[in-house]
Amino acid sequence: MVSDGQFVATSRNEELGGRDAYWFLIRDFHPLVKTCDDGVEIPLLNANDPLIPPVETHHCLGHIGEVPCFTAELPIDFNPPEDMEFINLRPLHAHVGEMLWSIAGRAVQIVDWARTNRYCGRCGVENTFSLMDRSLRCPDCNLAHYPRLSPAVIVLVQRGNEVLLGRSNRFPNAFYSVLAGFVEPGESLEQTVSREIFEETGIRVKDITYFGSQPWPFPNSLMIGFTATFAGGEIALHDDEILDAGWFTVDTLPNIPGSISIARKLIDWWIVGQRGSAD
Ligand SMILES: [Zn+2]
């Protein structure tokens, strides 16, 4: 699919009106896509298209050029028309590219948030959508329910020309990656970095430096990337989360994650630095 311009996100809902829009229609965490000759694409639908659910379920996500992007939930028993199908979020990346994939990840999370926050968690009254921001408000006690995000740090630790990688029990294909962990309430991100690396591997780190971030919809995460330098310790695995960990050079790298993730961007950044310093 060809789209002019970049995606500009919005946190305020707006009405579809009579506009054509990209529709990220979600059934149980899976976007509905149109099948085409070379794969699948996000459907661009006319405002009168019968696929579009009732207006009270619409969420505007933003715009690509002049074209709005909307999401809504489809019922669990919805059967797609012949030229459409539901797709898992991960394989969608290869079909639609980074921008549309990240909008789809956003859509899945917004729909999940709306579905799981219909009633106030404090007093049980049915929430209503705020017109001011992306929140559900209790009309009785005024409690605001925002989409839930779970921030996690992801850290590349260097020691000389080596990098610290671990194999997690969550990685199905037994690849090695930089280490990651969720932020605890009351922690700064730097404190999370120090704690996680020490808890998982027994290694102390210093020079903790921000690298970049990535929304990660599996589910509701925000990955915040850092680099750090070895400051002491021997590798000692403390829990079942990391099955194996070690120091690797560019020449001894094991299987590493695919290009979809910030983990791979961190490792690629490190490889480029190693090649540069070897010249
Ligand atoms: Zn309430």
Tab-separated table of C-alpha atoms and ligand atoms in Angstrom:
chain	number	residue	atom	x	y	z
A	1	MET	CA	0.000	0.000	0.000
A	2	VAL	CA	1.318	3.413	-0.894
A	3	SER	CA	0.702	6.243	1.579
A	4	ASP	CA	1.850	9.781	1.185
A	5	GLY	CA	3.295	11.331	4.271
A	6	GLN	CA	4.061	10.245	7.766
A	7	PHE	CA	1.714	9.183	10.523
A	8	VAL	CA	0.766	11.993	12.888
A	9	ALA	CA	-0.808	10.552	16.034
A	10	THR	CA	-3.628	12.045	18.050
A	11	SER	CA	-4.756	11.329	21.604
A	12	ARG	CA	-8.131	13.034	21.123
A	13	ASN	CA	-10.932	11.183	19.478
A	14	GLU	CA	-12.554	12.743	16.443
A	15	GLU	CA	-15.510	11.809	14.301
A	16	LEU	CA	-15.187	9.908	11.083
A	17	GLY	CA	-17.678	12.139	9.287
A	18	GLY	CA	-18.007	11.063	5.668
A	19	ARG	CA	-14.310	10.416	5.224
A	20	ASP	CA	-12.505	7.430	3.808
A	21	ALA	CA	-10.134	6.077	6.424
A	22	TYR	CA	-7.603	3.379	7.120
A	23	TRP	CA	-9.392	0.976	9.431
A	24	PHE	CA	-7.555	-1.106	11.974
A	25	LEU	CA	-10.431	-3.414	12.841
A	26	ILE	CA	-9.475	-5.705	15.691
A	27	ARG	CA	-10.883	-9.080	16.678
A	28	ASP	CA	-9.222	-10.487	19.788
A	29	PHE	CA	-5.812	-8.752	19.254
A	30	HIS	CA	-5.760	-9.543	15.513
A	31	PRO	CA	-6.107	-6.807	12.867
A	32	LEU	CA	-8.344	-7.430	9.857
A	33	VAL	CA	-6.350	-7.136	6.627
A	34	LYS	CA	-7.162	-7.233	2.949
A	35	THR	CA	-5.442	-9.940	0.952
A	36	CYS	CA	-3.791	-8.770	-2.264
A	37	ASP	CA	-1.408	-10.164	-4.877
A	38	ASP	CA	1.774	-9.574	-2.922
A	39	GLY	CA	0.529	-10.189	0.616
A	40	VAL	CA	-1.873	-8.229	2.786
A	41	GLU	CA	-2.669	-4.566	3.381
A	42	ILE	CA	-4.555	-2.398	5.848
A	43	PRO	CA	-8.048	-1.724	4.393
A	44	LEU	CA	-8.894	1.802	3.258
A	45	LEU	CA	-12.682	1.928	3.681
A	46	ASN	CA	-15.421	4.253	2.543
A	47	ALA	CA	-17.372	5.793	5.446
A	48	ASN	CA	-20.470	3.791	4.445
A	49	ASP	CA	-18.690	0.458	4.338
A	50	PRO	CA	-20.775	-2.145	6.184
A	51	LEU	CA	-17.622	-3.479	7.879
A	52	ILE	CA	-17.353	-0.364	10.035
A	53	PRO	CA	-18.771	-0.972	13.547
A	54	PRO	CA	-21.117	1.456	15.374
A	55	VAL	CA	-19.805	4.979	15.872
A	56	GLU	CA	-19.642	4.751	19.678
A	57	THR	CA	-16.836	2.174	19.339
A	58	HIS	CA	-14.622	4.298	17.049
A	59	HIS	CA	-11.217	5.537	18.155
A	60	CYS	CA	-9.269	7.939	15.970
A	61	LEU	CA	-5.541	7.120	16.103
A	62	GLY	CA	-4.207	9.920	13.912
A	63	HIS	CA	-3.652	10.680	10.248
A	64	ILE	CA	-1.446	9.613	7.382
A	65	GLY	CA	-1.368	12.714	5.233
A	66	GLU	CA	-5.022	13.700	4.890
A	67	VAL	CA	-6.361	10.220	5.578
A	68	PRO	CA	-7.517	9.461	9.131
A	69	CYS	CA	-6.667	6.175	10.834
A	70	PHE	CA	-9.413	4.620	12.946
A	71	THR	CA	-9.681	1.543	15.072
A	72	ALA	CA	-12.645	-0.356	16.511
A	73	GLU	CA	-13.365	-3.767	17.919
A	74	LEU	CA	-15.096	-6.481	15.924
A	75	PRO	CA	-17.192	-9.099	17.700
A	76	ILE	CA	-15.463	-12.376	18.496
A	77	ASP	CA	-17.850	-14.241	16.164
A	78	PHE	CA	-17.240	-11.883	13.228
A	79	ASN	CA	-16.334	-13.741	10.043
A	80	PRO	CA	-14.181	-11.819	7.560
A	81	PRO	CA	-15.372	-11.351	3.955
A	82	GLU	CA	-13.731	-13.476	1.279
A	83	ASP	CA	-10.888	-11.087	0.403
A	84	MET	CA	-9.962	-10.409	4.019
A	85	GLU	CA	-8.458	-12.243	6.970
A	86	PHE	CA	-7.275	-11.706	10.525
A	87	ILE	CA	-3.525	-11.728	11.017
A	88	ASN	CA	-1.179	-11.951	13.979
A	89	LEU	CA	0.603	-8.708	14.759
A	90	ARG	CA	4.150	-10.087	14.421
A	91	PRO	CA	3.940	-11.371	10.811
A	92	LEU	CA	2.072	-8.208	9.805
A	93	HIS	CA	5.369	-6.288	10.117
A	94	ALA	CA	6.844	-7.964	7.040
A	95	HIS	CA	3.778	-7.040	4.952
A	96	VAL	CA	3.056	-3.416	5.808
A	97	GLY	CA	6.341	-1.957	7.111
A	98	GLU	CA	7.280	-0.137	10.284
A	99	MET	CA	4.813	2.787	10.204
A	100	LEU	CA	1.575	0.874	9.587
A	101	TRP	CA	2.733	-1.945	11.844
A	102	SER	CA	3.243	0.428	14.753
A	103	ILE	CA	-0.221	1.945	14.152
A	104	ALA	CA	-1.662	-1.575	14.220
A	105	GLY	CA	0.133	-2.217	17.526
A	106	ARG	CA	-1.355	0.994	18.874
A	107	ALA	CA	-4.828	-0.044	17.643
A	108	VAL	CA	-4.674	-3.459	19.313
A	109	GLN	CA	-3.801	-1.831	22.628
A	110	ILE	CA	-6.451	0.902	22.403
A	111	VAL	CA	-9.173	-1.642	21.638
A	112	ASP	CA	-7.981	-3.863	24.494
A	113	TRP	CA	-7.993	-0.879	26.852
A	114	ALA	CA	-11.569	0.086	25.874
A	115	ARG	CA	-12.723	-3.529	26.257
A	116	THR	CA	-11.160	-4.047	29.681
A	117	ASN	CA	-12.123	-0.695	31.204
A	118	ARG	CA	-15.828	-0.535	30.507
A	119	TYR	CA	-16.618	-0.187	34.210
A	120	CYS	CA	-15.019	1.931	36.876
A	121	GLY	CA	-12.529	-0.103	38.926
A	122	ARG	CA	-13.422	1.882	42.021
A	123	CYS	CA	-17.219	2.001	42.033
A	124	GLY	CA	-18.388	-0.219	39.171
A	125	VAL	CA	-20.329	2.433	37.229
A	126	GLU	CA	-20.067	2.262	33.422
A	127	ASN	CA	-17.307	4.581	32.157
A	128	THR	CA	-17.717	7.115	29.371
A	129	PHE	CA	-15.108	8.273	26.859
A	130	SER	CA	-13.477	11.597	27.641
A	131	LEU	CA	-13.619	14.244	24.944
A	132	MET	CA	-10.440	15.864	26.271
A	133	ASP	CA	-7.934	13.037	26.022
A	134	ARG	CA	-7.530	9.266	25.593
A	135	SER	CA	-9.228	8.275	28.815
A	136	LEU	CA	-12.362	6.621	30.107
A	137	ARG	CA	-14.013	8.545	32.940
A	138	CYS	CA	-16.349	7.358	35.647
A	139	PRO	CA	-19.406	9.656	35.604
A	140	ASP	CA	-19.974	8.917	39.303
A	141	CYS	CA	-16.581	9.258	41.045
A	142	ASN	CA	-14.632	10.878	38.148
A	143	LEU	CA	-11.814	8.302	38.224
A	144	ALA	CA	-9.824	8.391	34.957
A	145	HIS	CA	-8.782	5.142	33.269
A	146	TYR	CA	-5.908	5.603	30.827
A	147	PRO	CA	-4.492	2.913	28.551
A	148	ARG	CA	-2.095	0.819	30.614
A	149	LEU	CA	1.567	0.860	29.676
A	150	SER	CA	4.257	-1.275	31.306
A	151	PRO	CA	7.662	0.363	30.814
A	152	ALA	CA	10.616	-1.994	30.530
A	153	VAL	CA	14.313	-1.284	30.133
A	154	ILE	CA	16.455	-3.142	27.622
A	155	VAL	CA	20.197	-2.887	28.046
A	156	LEU	CA	23.321	-3.592	26.034
A	157	VAL	CA	26.281	-4.114	28.389
A	158	GLN	CA	29.807	-3.834	26.978
A	159	ARG	CA	33.085	-5.139	28.420
A	160	GLY	CA	36.031	-4.233	26.201
A	161	ASN	CA	35.217	-5.753	22.821
A	162	GLU	CA	32.571	-8.065	24.290
A	163	VAL	CA	28.829	-7.777	24.754
A	164	LEU	CA	26.656	-9.434	27.420
A	165	LEU	CA	23.834	-11.517	25.923
A	166	GLY	CA	21.413	-13.912	27.523
A	167	ARG	CA	18.968	-16.564	26.405
A	168	SER	CA	15.571	-16.040	27.983
A	169	ASN	CA	13.025	-18.735	28.687
A	170	ARG	CA	10.600	-16.507	26.736
A	171	PHE	CA	12.513	-16.757	23.436
A	172	PRO	CA	11.020	-19.614	21.450
A	173	ASN	CA	13.883	-19.976	18.963
A	174	ALA	CA	16.717	-20.072	21.456
A	175	PHE	CA	18.371	-16.856	20.357
A	176	TYR	CA	20.530	-14.687	22.589
A	177	SER	CA	19.654	-11.066	23.228
A	178	VAL	CA	20.399	-8.044	25.347
A	179	LEU	CA	18.750	-8.179	28.777
A	180	ALA	CA	15.432	-6.585	29.649
A	181	GLY	CA	13.128	-6.151	32.602
A	182	PHE	CA	10.072	-4.257	33.786
A	183	VAL	CA	10.307	-1.051	35.784
A	184	GLU	CA	9.159	-1.401	39.398
A	185	PRO	CA	7.037	1.318	41.035
A	186	GLY	CA	9.305	3.893	42.679
A	187	GLU	CA	12.330	3.186	40.477
A	188	SER	CA	14.153	5.468	38.088
A	189	LEU	CA	14.982	3.859	34.748
A	190	GLU	CA	18.677	3.848	35.659
A	191	GLN	CA	17.896	2.008	38.894
A	192	THR	CA	15.915	-0.560	36.928
A	193	VAL	CA	18.891	-1.091	34.625
A	194	SER	CA	21.269	-1.708	37.552
A	195	ARG	CA	18.846	-3.970	39.401
A	196	GLU	CA	17.776	-6.056	36.425
A	197	ILE	CA	21.286	-6.742	35.144
A	198	PHE	CA	22.475	-7.670	38.625
A	199	GLU	CA	19.430	-9.820	39.431
A	200	GLU	CA	19.584	-11.693	36.158
A	201	THR	CA	23.338	-12.116	35.746
A	202	GLY	CA	25.231	-10.962	38.856
A	203	ILE	CA	26.986	-8.243	36.821
A	204	ARG	CA	27.379	-4.639	38.021
A	205	VAL	CA	27.197	-1.850	35.420
A	206	LYS	CA	28.096	1.837	35.102
A	207	ASP	CA	27.870	4.602	32.462
A	208	ILE	CA	24.154	3.943	31.868
A	209	THR	CA	23.228	5.913	28.737
A	210	TYR	CA	19.891	6.334	26.979
A	211	PHE	CA	19.771	4.771	23.519
A	212	GLY	CA	16.184	5.028	22.256
A	213	SER	CA	12.729	3.581	22.812
A	214	GLN	CA	10.186	1.394	21.081
A	215	PRO	CA	6.507	0.720	21.697
A	216	TRP	CA	6.125	-3.023	22.109
A	217	PRO	CA	2.526	-4.243	21.926
A	218	PHE	CA	3.063	-7.778	23.280
A	219	PRO	CA	1.251	-6.537	25.339
A	220	ASN	CA	1.230	-2.911	26.496
A	221	SER	CA	4.983	-2.430	26.875
A	222	LEU	CA	7.242	0.490	26.177
A	223	MET	CA	10.834	-0.666	25.739
A	224	ILE	CA	13.394	1.935	26.827
A	225	GLY	CA	16.847	1.098	25.487
A	226	PHE	CA	20.141	1.808	27.272
A	227	THR	CA	23.800	1.047	26.867
A	228	ALA	CA	26.010	0.398	29.882
A	229	THR	CA	29.556	-0.626	30.705
A	230	PHE	CA	30.738	-3.565	32.808
A	231	ALA	CA	31.727	-2.466	36.305
A	232	GLY	CA	32.400	-5.795	38.039
A	233	GLY	CA	31.146	-9.246	38.915
A	234	GLU	CA	31.064	-12.756	37.499
A	235	ILE	CA	28.113	-14.149	35.566
A	236	ALA	CA	25.837	-15.995	37.985
A	237	LEU	CA	22.293	-16.818	36.927
A	238	HIS	CA	19.919	-16.154	39.769
A	239	ASP	CA	16.525	-17.144	38.441
A	240	ASP	CA	14.843	-19.268	35.797
A	241	GLU	CA	14.195	-16.290	33.535
A	242	ILE	CA	17.649	-16.428	31.930
A	243	LEU	CA	18.669	-19.927	30.886
A	244	ASP	CA	22.179	-18.964	29.780
A	245	ALA	CA	24.266	-15.788	29.529
A	246	GLY	CA	27.733	-14.965	28.337
A	247	TRP	CA	30.178	-12.448	26.872
A	248	PHE	CA	30.440	-12.494	23.098
A	249	THR	CA	32.617	-10.759	20.509
A	250	VAL	CA	31.567	-9.858	16.972
A	251	ASP	CA	33.222	-13.091	15.806
A	252	THR	CA	31.509	-15.339	18.354
A	253	LEU	CA	27.967	-13.915	18.180
A	254	PRO	CA	25.224	-16.532	18.652
A	255	ASN	CA	21.767	-16.336	17.020
A	256	ILE	CA	20.358	-12.867	17.678
A	257	PRO	CA	16.809	-11.447	17.425
A	258	GLY	CA	15.208	-10.266	14.163
A	259	SER	CA	15.235	-6.698	12.914
A	260	ILE	CA	11.735	-5.895	14.240
A	261	SER	CA	12.986	-5.165	17.767
A	262	ILE	CA	15.015	-2.510	19.544
A	263	ALA	CA	17.116	-5.401	20.888
A	264	ARG	CA	18.426	-5.937	17.371
A	265	LYS	CA	18.952	-2.197	16.866
A	266	LEU	CA	21.123	-2.127	20.006
A	267	ILE	CA	23.166	-5.126	18.851
A	268	ASP	CA	23.546	-3.711	15.326
A	269	TRP	CA	24.704	-0.396	16.819
A	270	TRP	CA	27.307	-2.268	18.862
A	271	ILE	CA	28.501	-4.292	15.829
A	272	VAL	CA	29.008	-1.101	13.813
A	273	GLY	CA	31.022	0.384	16.697
A	274	GLN	CA	33.170	-2.754	16.942
A	275	ARG	CA	33.901	-2.769	13.223
A	276	GLY	CA	34.775	0.931	13.410
A	277	SER	CA	37.201	0.453	16.298
A	278	ALA	CA	38.850	-2.534	14.588
A	279	ASP	CA	39.846	-0.443	11.542
B	1	ZN	ZN	-16.227	5.396	39.745
